[in-house]
Amino acid sequence: MDLARTEVSRAAAGRRGTAARLGLMAVPVAFFAVFFAYPVTAIVARGLKADGVWQLGRIGEVLGQSDVRQVLWFTTWQALVSTALTLLIALPGAYVFARFDFPGKQLLRAVVTVPFVLPTVVVGTAFMALVGRGGLLDELWGLRLDTTVWAILLAHVFFNYAVVVRTVGGLWGQLDPRQEEAARMLGASRFTAWRTVTLPALAPAVAAAALMVFLFTFTSFGVVQILGGPTFATLEVEIYRQTSEIFDLSTAAVLTMIQFVAVGAILALHAWTVRRRETALRLVDASQAARRPHGAGQWVLLAGVVTTVAVLLLLPLAVLVERSFGDAGLGHYRALTRDDGGVFLVAPIEAVGNSLRYAVAATAIAVVIGTLASVALTRRDAGRLVRGFDALLMLPLGVSAVTVGFGFLIALDEPPLDLRSSWILVPLAQALVGVPFVVRTMLPVLRAVDVRLREAAAVLGASPWRVWREVDLPMVRRAVLVAAGFAFAVSLGEFGATVFIARPDNPTLPVAVARLLGRPGELNYGQAMALSTILMIVCAVALLVLERLRTDRSGEF
């Protein structure tokens, strides 16, 4: 009788939990419907509707243009090459962080991750200072890469190196090394043991990392906008050009639809690889798998990774800092405090305060929405509806931020959502990008909580809210802080949407940098470098704080 009563209580608790999860999904779904789906749909409809009739024939007309086909080809080609280069250069780093234990490892991990949270505008500016006209390579050897794709490709590797190291290295560090050692004892060579034992286990993580890198490079905006010039453009850059310079909304709408379909396919593949990665593997504590390097080969590999990090990741940032001083010393920084009445209506330094305030508000929104979504997605055996919701949360990372920003201006201009003159518009756009990072950080941690603890609390009569407060929250509190830190960093650097909605009297740091770079003159260039350096320092400090908070299970990023 007692057993039957317990089973009935457990079933009732399960039904309450399911109902609670569906209720939790309501808020994130409403948020994405109003501030993502509605603006994107509005801008597409504005471009492809005439007198209430969809002009679908315009799709064929746009695709028939040779310059559009060239943009599509370059977007795909550079994304494939960028992904291949990133995997080639970053996989040795993933192995080193997974298997080696050495002094300064935590600091080096933070250094590796700094580029990923840097705004794309800063990355583009850093590589312009390194390889562009008047850059370091130009001064030393007369070599300029600003008219080739190499600068773009290297910037993409710089930006996405951490994606591979964290995604692949995180799983690699938890694979039991004794399985590969057993294959070696049975006579397999080191390469054969790795190919037959380790590689199949790593394949889903490598595929997931490759798809994320491809997604980020396929939708690249800030880097290509700065380094590509008039010659090279991705879909995202072309959407911006058609929207803000040519005012051809129909072409921009078609390009947005093409990008949306491509991103949807990439995210569907990514979701499939993530589910494969979550299948049962023999995992161990990462600290148990990491050992001090032994033998000349391992020390050479470690030295090679450190050298790669120094040359590929640190050198562009160091050149950026050097160019911020130039021959003027602190003159470029002092000029940031003066209002020249040209680029902005205020002194450029006020962009720092604006960005910090916007980022704090965006972080609060992203953490609330992302936490609710993560709790709703906690169970792995959720149905297709919930898995589809998980994919929906990732869409803002790939769908044109330019379209979202311009859509805000088009769609949110009538009561009860007349927000065009409200300061909250910028944090809302930034929060859309922050939510996926919150979910991907918190979800693995929530899924690691023993479900029996929740069931026991529910059987004893605890409400779903009390179960969350007394069981889940104590275990995921650190992950919440890490998620908030990531949301803050990516909010600081959001550029694609805010370039449309940031007001001239309240510019954000990335917008201020882009506008300064768009004006001729040494002083404007120096101020852009100075603002980029300030933004880099703020992001780096936030990342170092995250590394002190992080645990091995603090999410995917």
XYZ file of C-alpha atoms in Angstrom:
557
model
C 0.000 0.000 0.000
C 2.790 2.417 0.940
C 4.614 1.576 -2.282
C 1.488 2.213 -4.343
C 0.890 5.503 -2.553
C 4.492 6.523 -3.252
C 4.128 5.700 -6.943
C 0.903 7.712 -7.132
C 2.613 10.649 -5.420
C 5.574 10.386 -7.784
C 3.273 10.327 -10.832
C 1.362 13.337 -9.544
C 4.631 15.145 -8.890
C 5.771 14.316 -12.421
C 2.562 15.774 -13.881
C 3.004 18.927 -11.791
C 6.604 19.183 -12.954
C 5.617 18.820 -16.617
C 2.910 21.455 -16.254
C 5.373 23.759 -14.506
C 7.945 23.333 -17.295
C 5.359 24.157 -19.944
C 4.378 27.217 -17.919
C 8.012 28.292 -17.692
C 8.322 28.094 -21.488
C 5.539 30.655 -21.888
C 7.678 33.645 -20.886
C 10.695 32.877 -23.156
C 8.386 31.977 -26.035
C 6.515 35.265 -25.653
C 9.827 37.175 -25.424
C 11.184 35.639 -28.633
C 7.856 35.989 -30.419
C 7.600 39.719 -29.694
C 11.234 40.800 -29.898
C 12.620 38.365 -32.469
C 10.019 36.699 -34.694
C 7.799 39.790 -34.999
C 10.555 42.266 -36.061
C 12.118 39.773 -38.496
C 8.738 38.952 -40.034
C 7.867 42.648 -40.250
C 11.025 43.593 -42.130
C 10.679 40.637 -44.534
C 7.033 41.511 -45.159
C 7.950 45.168 -45.738
C 10.384 44.070 -48.450
C 8.326 41.362 -50.175
C 4.756 42.588 -49.835
C 3.107 45.105 -52.140
C -0.547 46.086 -51.691
C -1.017 43.120 -49.372
C 0.295 40.601 -51.942
C 3.516 38.642 -51.495
C 5.935 39.268 -54.364
C 7.599 35.847 -54.302
C 8.874 36.302 -57.832
C 11.346 38.769 -56.371
C 13.268 35.836 -54.883
C 14.196 34.513 -58.312
C 15.081 38.002 -59.530
C 17.473 38.579 -56.636
C 19.094 35.147 -56.961
C 19.579 35.832 -60.666
C 21.844 38.816 -59.962
C 25.521 38.006 -60.443
C 26.662 40.196 -57.539
C 24.267 38.381 -55.173
C 25.556 34.993 -56.353
C 29.080 36.265 -55.729
C 28.132 37.235 -52.180
C 26.591 33.803 -51.580
C 29.697 32.095 -52.939
C 32.105 34.165 -50.857
C 29.972 33.731 -47.724
C 29.981 29.946 -48.058
C 33.570 29.612 -49.251
C 35.150 31.740 -46.558
C 33.052 30.022 -43.861
C 34.235 26.566 -44.996
C 37.877 27.629 -45.158
C 37.665 29.499 -41.840
C 36.168 26.410 -40.189
C 38.855 24.101 -41.592
C 41.668 26.453 -40.524
C 40.186 26.852 -37.054
C 39.940 23.083 -36.535
C 43.468 22.557 -37.864
C 44.991 25.183 -35.572
C 42.812 24.707 -32.470
C 42.596 20.910 -32.105
C 46.187 20.637 -30.766
C 45.222 23.279 -28.201
C 42.136 21.264 -27.249
C 44.373 18.231 -26.616
C 46.840 20.218 -24.541
C 44.158 21.709 -22.301
C 42.435 18.335 -21.964
C 45.415 16.098 -21.227
C 48.192 18.304 -19.824
C 48.518 19.864 -16.405
C 51.045 22.695 -16.310
C 51.711 25.975 -14.445
C 49.646 28.884 -15.735
C 47.018 26.631 -17.331
C 44.069 28.578 -15.897
C 45.510 31.909 -17.057
C 46.241 30.531 -20.527
C 42.682 29.178 -20.748
C 41.365 32.649 -19.941
C 43.649 34.199 -22.571
C 42.378 31.727 -25.164
C 38.757 32.589 -24.376
C 39.162 36.392 -24.398
C 38.945 36.693 -28.227
C 35.632 34.815 -28.281
C 33.874 37.371 -26.087
C 35.502 40.344 -27.787
C 33.218 42.401 -30.035
C 33.709 41.637 -33.705
C 34.413 45.324 -34.263
C 37.400 45.095 -31.909
C 38.656 41.959 -33.670
C 38.395 43.669 -37.028
C 40.136 46.750 -35.668
C 42.930 44.655 -34.135
C 43.656 42.896 -37.441
C 43.458 46.183 -39.299
C 46.186 47.477 -36.967
C 48.209 44.330 -37.641
C 47.798 43.697 -41.383
C 46.024 46.749 -42.804
C 47.338 49.902 -44.444
C 49.893 51.416 -42.066
C 49.721 48.331 -39.852
C 52.605 46.474 -38.256
C 53.273 44.143 -41.207
C 53.017 47.070 -43.616
C 55.600 49.050 -41.619
C 58.022 46.147 -41.186
C 57.853 44.382 -44.572
C 55.519 46.420 -46.751
C 53.010 43.551 -46.560
C 49.319 44.425 -46.552
C 46.533 41.850 -46.408
C 43.630 44.259 -46.288
C 42.797 43.611 -49.953
C 42.804 39.807 -49.609
C 40.683 37.293 -47.757
C 43.601 36.208 -45.599
C 43.016 38.947 -43.060
C 39.374 37.867 -42.759
C 40.268 34.180 -42.442
C 42.883 34.804 -39.754
C 40.492 37.055 -37.851
C 37.877 34.293 -37.909
C 40.407 31.774 -36.567
C 41.345 34.280 -33.863
C 37.701 34.738 -32.930
C 36.682 31.052 -32.939
C 39.795 29.343 -31.545
C 38.144 29.101 -28.123
C 35.007 27.455 -29.539
C 37.009 24.386 -30.572
C 39.206 24.354 -27.471
C 36.244 24.517 -25.096
C 33.802 22.287 -26.976
C 36.243 19.532 -27.979
C 38.679 19.945 -25.097
C 35.864 19.859 -22.540
C 34.802 16.373 -23.658
C 38.344 15.198 -24.400
C 39.363 15.985 -20.835
C 36.580 13.752 -19.498
C 37.274 10.723 -21.702
C 38.871 7.922 -19.734
C 42.490 7.716 -20.999
C 42.706 4.085 -19.865
C 40.615 3.021 -22.869
C 43.275 4.278 -25.264
C 46.029 2.858 -23.046
C 44.357 -0.552 -23.202
C 44.434 -0.433 -27.010
C 48.139 0.420 -26.873
C 48.801 -2.569 -24.603
C 47.063 -4.813 -27.154
C 49.591 -3.743 -29.771
C 47.975 -0.732 -31.458
C 50.191 2.180 -32.380
C 49.585 5.540 -30.753
C 47.859 6.869 -33.889
C 45.791 3.689 -34.371
C 44.653 3.767 -30.737
C 43.651 7.406 -31.073
C 41.870 6.791 -34.406
C 39.903 3.753 -33.265
C 39.157 4.658 -29.632
C 39.346 8.394 -28.993
C 38.337 9.880 -32.342
C 34.926 8.121 -32.548
C 34.106 9.386 -29.050
C 35.243 12.905 -29.968
C 33.526 13.008 -33.368
C 30.217 14.493 -32.120
C 32.066 17.228 -30.200
C 34.276 18.014 -33.210
C 31.209 18.154 -35.439
C 29.372 20.417 -32.968
C 32.379 22.757 -32.741
C 32.781 22.827 -36.538
C 29.120 23.670 -37.028
C 29.273 26.493 -34.480
C 32.393 27.936 -36.120
C 30.746 27.658 -39.534
C 27.648 29.404 -38.171
C 29.640 32.282 -36.687
C 31.744 32.752 -39.836
C 28.826 32.289 -42.236
C 27.005 35.161 -40.482
C 30.129 37.263 -39.894
C 29.468 41.003 -39.951
C 31.813 43.233 -37.958
C 35.039 41.529 -39.067
C 34.100 41.514 -42.773
C 32.609 44.998 -42.616
C 35.918 46.434 -41.406
C 38.446 44.221 -43.212
C 36.570 43.360 -46.403
C 36.150 46.866 -47.694
C 34.072 47.265 -50.869
C 35.429 44.048 -52.406
C 34.324 41.299 -50.017
C 30.922 40.946 -48.368
C 29.106 38.170 -46.533
C 25.325 37.846 -46.581
C 25.142 39.808 -43.339
C 27.254 42.666 -44.703
C 25.224 42.725 -47.936
C 21.962 42.845 -45.960
C 23.343 45.856 -44.077
C 24.425 47.524 -47.321
C 21.083 46.921 -49.047
C 19.191 48.176 -45.984
C 21.143 51.226 -44.875
C 22.952 52.414 -48.013
C 20.864 51.372 -51.034
C 17.474 51.208 -49.219
C 16.477 48.148 -51.258
C 14.350 46.338 -48.675
C 13.138 43.670 -51.109
C 16.681 42.464 -51.838
C 17.535 42.630 -48.142
C 14.410 40.585 -47.330
C 15.341 37.859 -49.834
C 18.890 37.676 -48.470
C 17.479 37.471 -44.942
C 15.283 34.525 -45.928
C 18.245 32.750 -47.528
C 20.343 33.259 -44.414
C 17.464 32.122 -42.203
C 17.095 28.841 -44.127
C 20.844 28.202 -44.028
C 21.069 28.964 -40.304
C 18.075 26.738 -39.593
C 19.780 23.826 -41.340
C 23.048 24.438 -39.462
C 21.276 24.593 -36.109
C 19.321 21.403 -36.848
C 22.595 19.598 -37.542
C 24.129 21.121 -34.415
C 21.219 19.945 -32.256
C 21.659 16.430 -33.635
C 25.392 16.401 -32.858
C 24.740 17.717 -29.343
C 22.279 14.870 -28.700
C 24.897 12.393 -29.924
C 27.487 13.987 -27.641
C 25.154 13.499 -24.677
C 24.917 9.733 -25.254
C 26.499 7.488 -22.658
C 30.304 7.652 -22.626
C 32.725 6.508 -20.008
C 33.692 9.851 -18.509
C 36.017 10.736 -15.657
C 36.843 13.881 -13.750
C 38.888 16.131 -16.069
C 41.439 16.713 -13.308
C 42.121 12.956 -13.211
C 42.810 12.776 -16.957
C 45.220 15.749 -17.047
C 48.867 14.941 -16.342
C 52.154 16.808 -16.430
C 53.773 16.576 -19.897
C 56.485 13.944 -20.186
C 58.839 13.299 -23.030
C 60.250 15.734 -25.564
C 57.299 15.347 -27.931
C 54.700 16.474 -25.396
C 56.795 19.443 -24.261
C 57.266 20.474 -27.913
C 53.506 20.240 -28.433
C 52.848 22.382 -25.357
C 55.416 24.948 -26.547
C 53.783 24.987 -29.982
C 50.340 25.695 -28.523
C 51.702 28.476 -26.315
C 53.481 29.992 -29.323
C 50.272 29.790 -31.392
C 48.337 31.560 -28.664
C 51.024 34.256 -28.407
C 51.267 34.902 -32.156
C 47.685 34.373 -33.289
C 45.772 35.659 -30.268
C 47.993 38.015 -28.291
C 49.925 39.762 -31.079
C 46.860 41.428 -32.704
C 45.683 42.642 -29.296
C 49.138 43.943 -28.432
C 49.309 45.821 -31.754
C 45.848 47.247 -31.043
C 47.061 48.645 -27.710
C 50.236 50.026 -29.315
C 48.243 51.791 -32.042
C 45.942 53.318 -29.431
C 48.941 55.298 -28.168
C 50.895 55.800 -31.409
C 52.997 58.962 -31.533
C 50.416 60.883 -29.512
C 50.998 59.062 -26.228
C 47.809 59.526 -24.209
C 46.524 62.069 -26.708
C 44.010 59.693 -28.299
C 42.603 58.810 -24.890
C 42.370 62.474 -23.878
C 40.561 63.240 -27.136
C 37.843 60.779 -26.123
C 36.732 63.197 -23.407
C 36.100 66.047 -25.861
C 32.975 66.590 -27.949
C 34.128 67.569 -31.422
C 30.571 67.978 -32.707
C 31.319 65.641 -35.586
C 30.775 61.906 -35.143
C 28.683 62.090 -31.966
C 26.520 64.557 -30.104
C 28.488 63.725 -26.945
C 32.103 63.001 -26.029
C 33.122 59.520 -27.260
C 34.106 58.447 -23.741
C 30.426 58.518 -22.756
C 29.995 55.411 -24.914
C 31.750 53.478 -22.130
C 29.107 54.371 -19.552
C 26.310 53.804 -22.053
C 27.610 50.335 -22.928
C 27.978 49.330 -19.285
C 24.441 50.451 -18.423
C 22.946 48.764 -21.465
C 24.916 45.565 -20.795
C 23.756 45.382 -17.163
C 20.113 45.726 -18.227
C 20.574 43.210 -21.065
C 22.247 40.750 -18.678
C 19.329 40.941 -16.248
C 16.857 40.241 -19.064
C 18.974 37.434 -20.548
C 19.479 35.700 -17.193
C 15.759 35.749 -16.373
C 14.682 34.512 -19.816
C 17.560 32.054 -20.125
C 17.057 30.588 -16.656
C 13.354 30.002 -17.267
C 14.161 28.372 -20.600
C 16.913 26.199 -19.086
C 14.633 24.893 -16.354
C 11.958 24.071 -18.943
C 14.532 22.171 -21.039
C 16.145 20.279 -18.164
C 14.792 16.827 -18.983
C 16.657 15.064 -21.812
C 13.621 12.953 -22.700
C 11.558 15.997 -23.655
C 9.454 15.791 -26.802
C 9.985 17.397 -30.175
C 8.180 20.560 -29.107
C 10.679 21.232 -26.341
C 13.655 20.312 -28.559
C 12.321 22.714 -31.174
C 12.155 25.399 -28.515
C 15.810 24.699 -27.694
C 16.729 25.276 -31.362
C 14.636 28.469 -31.407
C 16.734 29.906 -28.594
C 19.860 29.565 -30.737
C 18.455 31.379 -33.783
C 19.528 34.900 -32.706
C 23.166 33.769 -32.928
C 22.784 33.146 -36.648
C 19.868 35.134 -38.003
C 20.822 38.557 -39.299
C 21.264 40.921 -36.382
C 21.046 43.741 -38.918
C 17.555 42.562 -39.838
C 16.568 42.343 -36.164
C 17.821 45.870 -35.470
C 16.116 47.425 -38.464
C 13.032 45.324 -37.700
C 12.913 46.910 -34.232
C 12.610 50.326 -35.866
C 9.949 49.125 -38.317
C 7.834 46.956 -36.007
C 8.107 48.501 -32.554
C 6.751 51.906 -33.518
C 3.091 51.707 -32.487
C 1.316 51.377 -29.105
C 1.480 49.283 -27.003
C 5.028 48.596 -28.248
C 6.165 52.028 -29.368
C 9.754 51.656 -28.148
C 11.744 53.508 -30.822
C 12.509 56.410 -28.502
C 13.013 54.234 -25.415
C 16.443 53.342 -24.015
C 15.266 49.755 -23.400
C 15.410 48.991 -27.125
C 19.192 48.465 -27.062
C 19.211 46.084 -24.043
C 16.386 44.078 -25.594
C 18.409 43.554 -28.781
C 21.510 42.663 -26.765
C 19.546 40.243 -24.567
C 18.474 38.270 -27.650
C 22.139 37.423 -28.217
C 22.815 36.817 -24.513
C 20.011 34.293 -23.908
C 21.620 31.445 -25.944
C 24.810 31.770 -23.887
C 22.839 31.627 -20.651
C 20.977 28.501 -21.794
C 24.083 26.710 -23.101
C 25.917 27.506 -19.854
C 23.174 26.496 -17.420
C 21.483 23.597 -19.194
C 24.301 21.006 -18.832
C 24.610 21.876 -15.144
C 20.882 21.530 -14.516
C 20.843 18.203 -16.342
C 23.680 16.989 -14.114
C 21.526 17.403 -10.987
C 20.317 13.989 -9.783
C 16.644 13.788 -10.775
C 15.959 11.660 -7.707
C 16.573 14.664 -5.489
C 13.842 16.587 -7.279
C 11.484 13.615 -7.153
C 12.050 13.118 -3.437
C 11.321 16.774 -2.717
C 8.198 16.672 -4.891
C 6.930 13.464 -3.234
C 7.319 15.162 0.137
C 4.942 17.885 -1.090
C 7.318 20.594 -2.266
C 5.982 22.827 -5.033
C 7.990 23.085 -8.302
C 9.199 26.552 -7.211
C 10.375 25.231 -3.852
C 12.089 22.260 -5.543
C 13.976 24.716 -7.773
C 14.857 27.006 -4.868
C 16.052 24.315 -2.450
C 17.424 21.604 -4.766
C 18.559 23.125 -8.067
C 19.573 26.653 -7.138
C 22.245 25.740 -4.536
C 23.880 23.467 -7.126
C 23.718 25.837 -10.093
C 24.367 29.162 -8.357
C 27.904 29.316 -9.715
C 26.685 28.491 -13.225
C 24.176 31.349 -12.985
C 27.040 33.744 -12.253
C 29.071 32.357 -15.162
C 26.037 32.678 -17.459
C 25.512 36.272 -16.333
C 29.160 37.037 -17.052
C 28.954 35.649 -20.581
C 25.717 37.524 -21.234
C 27.354 40.729 -19.995
C 30.416 40.258 -22.233
C 28.465 39.480 -25.414
C 26.031 42.332 -24.693
C 28.930 44.760 -24.497
C 30.068 43.705 -27.945
C 26.757 43.407 -29.822
C 27.027 45.461 -32.985
C 24.779 44.245 -35.806
C 21.472 45.299 -34.255
C 22.623 48.249 -32.147
C 24.210 49.959 -35.154
C 20.624 50.762 -36.200
C 18.985 51.498 -32.846
C 21.727 53.200 -30.781
C 20.963 56.927 -30.731
C 23.683 59.479 -31.622
C 23.507 60.957 -28.126
C 23.802 57.490 -26.518
C 26.217 55.427 -28.650
C 27.555 52.052 -27.526
C 31.256 51.246 -27.651
C 31.138 49.033 -30.794
C 29.019 51.605 -32.634
C 31.379 54.383 -31.578
C 34.395 52.413 -32.821
C 32.770 51.711 -36.198
C 31.781 55.344 -36.689
C 35.241 56.606 -35.827
C 36.819 54.136 -38.265
C 34.442 55.375 -40.944
C 35.918 58.890 -40.789
C 39.295 59.854 -42.260
C 42.082 61.292 -40.168
C 44.747 60.064 -37.752
C 42.886 61.362 -34.697
C 39.698 59.435 -35.523
C 41.736 56.278 -36.167
C 43.608 56.696 -32.889
C 40.381 57.266 -30.942
C 38.898 54.124 -32.509
C 41.936 52.157 -31.355
C 41.696 53.689 -27.879
C 37.999 52.851 -27.528
C 38.680 49.321 -28.819
C 41.398 48.912 -26.210
C 39.043 50.029 -23.443
C 36.378 47.619 -24.654
C 38.934 44.803 -24.872
C 40.085 45.431 -21.292
C 36.525 45.432 -19.941
C 35.752 42.143 -21.713
C 39.039 40.580 -20.596
C 38.418 41.510 -16.949
C 34.922 40.017 -17.141
C 36.385 36.829 -18.637
C 39.074 36.510 -15.953
C 36.389 36.804 -13.289
C 34.418 34.065 -15.064
C 37.427 31.751 -15.041
C 37.682 32.083 -11.261
C 33.995 31.195 -10.945
C 33.963 28.407 -13.524
C 33.848 24.736 -12.660
C 34.424 21.905 -15.124
C 30.665 21.480 -15.503
C 29.775 25.130 -15.989
C 28.253 24.695 -19.409
C 29.418 24.382 -22.970
C 31.177 27.753 -23.433
